């Protein structure tokens, strides 16, 4: 049994079964044994890789997008440049390099990294060593108020979800129970209704088939609402993740270890856990909190529209044959519909009203 499984066994004995959201929060974020607290999960030697680790073009285009939004919004100063879940710091380093070509941009922003993992904070510090103006926070709520430029790549997919199952007698919540016979965790169902049912999109709540699984992520909805609230003073946020364009039924909770799928209730705390992002729900939450919502568009369309292929070709003119191969395959992986190109989506939020930039570049 992993240390985290021992902990879950004790917690379930004391408190009773866990919701899937509690289970995810423990598996990923337990202060001592949580997956993200204990390791750098990224890269070939880790469990998974992400767009900024695959190609520098990803972060560069995002840097140009943020700088352009800043310019269109009137080049104000004192802007909070925030990244949620910044991994190894690669995206922030690449985007700052690209955005620094916009005169005045670097002086206008302070950088705020929202990261709970000590191991990853350490990596981020190394990646951002040349930059003077960087602060770290445990949550967006801790970032000082001010105009906002925000980016989050593969962050929302790591936030806890609840799962609900439609039964003959109504929606029930999926739980993690302890199977004393096997001395292992197992899935169960709540005996009665769950309050999170009210967060389901109405067409799913009333229209789903018996047996259907639906997911809601109050944690994602509340961080989205907080982003939207902060955007009332300007400027823009960019959310990139894999998921659905519209709310849909389906069990998307998945564990990944060493670049391969793994069972969710095995090696708890030692595999990554994620769920598809419901962009329909995120968009409704942002609009409900007063932001203008753009997209989602596919990662492929967004990157090509912003000039990914031109940037690739510019890099190729200065590359060795070996570098050229990596540059081509990296960009291809990000835009190919058979790889990340269409599964990954991009959504932007901007301030609505008089200062709105509509549509932002790429949408
Ligand atoms: N954006 C990065 C890393 C994605 S992995 C990239 O594209 O490479 C998810 C990131 O979110 C990690 O940095 C992880 O430590 C962080 N994270 C996960 N849950 C978090 C939470 N609740 N609060 C802050 N950061 C979190």
XYZ file of N, CA, C and O and ligand atoms in Angstrom, residues 36 42 48 50-53 83-88 91 114-117 120 124 138 152-155 158-159, ligand 1:
134
model
N 1.443 15.855 -6.627
C 2.151 17.069 -7.050
C 3.089 17.599 -5.973
O 3.941 18.442 -6.252
N 6.814 16.007 -14.862
C 6.848 16.306 -16.301
C 8.078 15.727 -16.971
O 9.105 15.514 -16.346
N 4.129 12.480 -17.668
C 3.444 13.046 -18.837
C 4.212 14.259 -19.323
O 5.126 14.749 -18.650
N 3.765 18.147 -21.678
C 2.768 19.174 -21.982
C 3.278 20.040 -23.132
O 4.470 20.027 -23.458
N 2.381 20.835 -23.697
C 2.711 21.626 -24.884
C 3.976 22.482 -24.726
O 4.834 22.470 -25.606
N 4.132 23.237 -23.613
C 5.339 24.062 -23.534
C 6.626 23.239 -23.483
O 7.686 23.722 -23.899
N 6.521 21.999 -22.980
C 7.703 21.132 -22.936
C 7.981 20.512 -24.310
O 9.078 20.032 -24.565
N 0.277 33.074 -13.943
C 0.117 31.734 -14.506
C -0.374 30.800 -13.412
O 0.174 30.761 -12.305
N -1.414 30.031 -13.744
C -1.933 29.025 -12.817
C -1.301 27.673 -13.162
O -1.350 27.239 -14.307
N -0.706 27.021 -12.188
C -0.122 25.692 -12.405
C 0.994 25.714 -13.428
O 0.899 25.071 -14.465
N 2.082 26.435 -13.148
C 3.093 26.687 -14.186
C 4.107 25.569 -14.421
O 5.082 25.794 -15.150
N 3.910 24.379 -13.860
C 4.788 23.240 -14.199
C 6.247 23.551 -13.944
O 6.643 23.913 -12.836
N 7.062 23.430 -14.982
C 8.500 23.685 -14.844
C 8.890 25.130 -15.099
O 10.083 25.435 -15.147
N 6.694 27.560 -19.880
C 5.751 28.430 -20.591
C 6.002 29.891 -20.216
O 6.078 30.760 -21.096
N 1.096 30.842 -9.559
C 0.209 30.167 -8.605
C 0.535 28.674 -8.654
O 0.224 27.987 -9.638
N 1.213 28.200 -7.637
C 1.751 26.829 -7.648
C 1.804 26.313 -6.221
O 2.325 26.996 -5.336
N 1.295 25.090 -6.016
C 1.319 24.515 -4.674
C 2.478 23.542 -4.472
O 2.771 23.176 -3.340
N 3.112 23.104 -5.547
C 4.144 22.072 -5.417
C 5.517 22.675 -5.127
O 6.041 23.446 -5.935
N 8.007 21.784 -7.942
C 7.854 22.548 -9.182
C 8.189 24.029 -8.975
O 8.738 24.668 -9.872
N 10.606 26.173 -11.338
C 10.171 27.459 -11.907
C 11.168 28.564 -11.555
O 11.471 29.425 -12.376
N -0.064 30.367 -3.330
C -0.753 29.075 -3.275
C -2.077 29.086 -4.024
O -2.596 28.035 -4.388
N -3.389 29.721 -18.192
C -3.428 28.440 -17.483
C -3.449 27.332 -18.526
O -4.420 27.196 -19.270
N -2.355 26.585 -18.605
C -2.293 25.443 -19.524
C -2.308 24.153 -18.716
O -1.459 23.956 -17.839
N -3.239 23.276 -19.013
C -3.375 22.002 -18.293
C -3.402 22.216 -16.775
O -2.742 21.480 -16.035
N -4.115 23.219 -16.346
C -4.306 23.455 -14.913
C -5.685 22.961 -14.476
O -5.808 22.196 -13.516
N -6.481 19.323 -13.614
C -5.958 18.727 -12.368
C -6.817 19.085 -11.160
O -6.549 18.618 -10.056
N -7.833 19.923 -11.359
C -8.672 20.309 -10.215
C -9.748 19.243 -9.982
O -10.211 18.592 -10.915
N 1.128 24.323 -17.006
C 2.231 23.385 -16.926
C 2.011 22.231 -15.946
C 0.743 21.474 -16.028
S 0.654 20.225 -14.759
C 2.593 22.895 -18.301
O 1.848 23.157 -19.229
O 3.628 22.248 -18.445
C -0.392 20.968 -13.533
C 0.264 22.086 -12.761
O -0.697 22.603 -11.831
C 1.467 21.708 -11.920
O 2.348 22.796 -11.904
C 0.838 21.461 -10.553
O 1.759 21.476 -9.513
C -0.148 22.587 -10.512
N -1.281 22.418 -9.602
C -2.092 21.350 -9.495
N -3.086 21.580 -8.621
C -2.902 22.843 -8.178
C -3.616 23.687 -7.258
N -4.704 23.260 -6.634
N -3.145 24.944 -7.046
C -2.045 25.389 -7.694
N -1.337 24.639 -8.577
C -1.756 23.387 -8.796
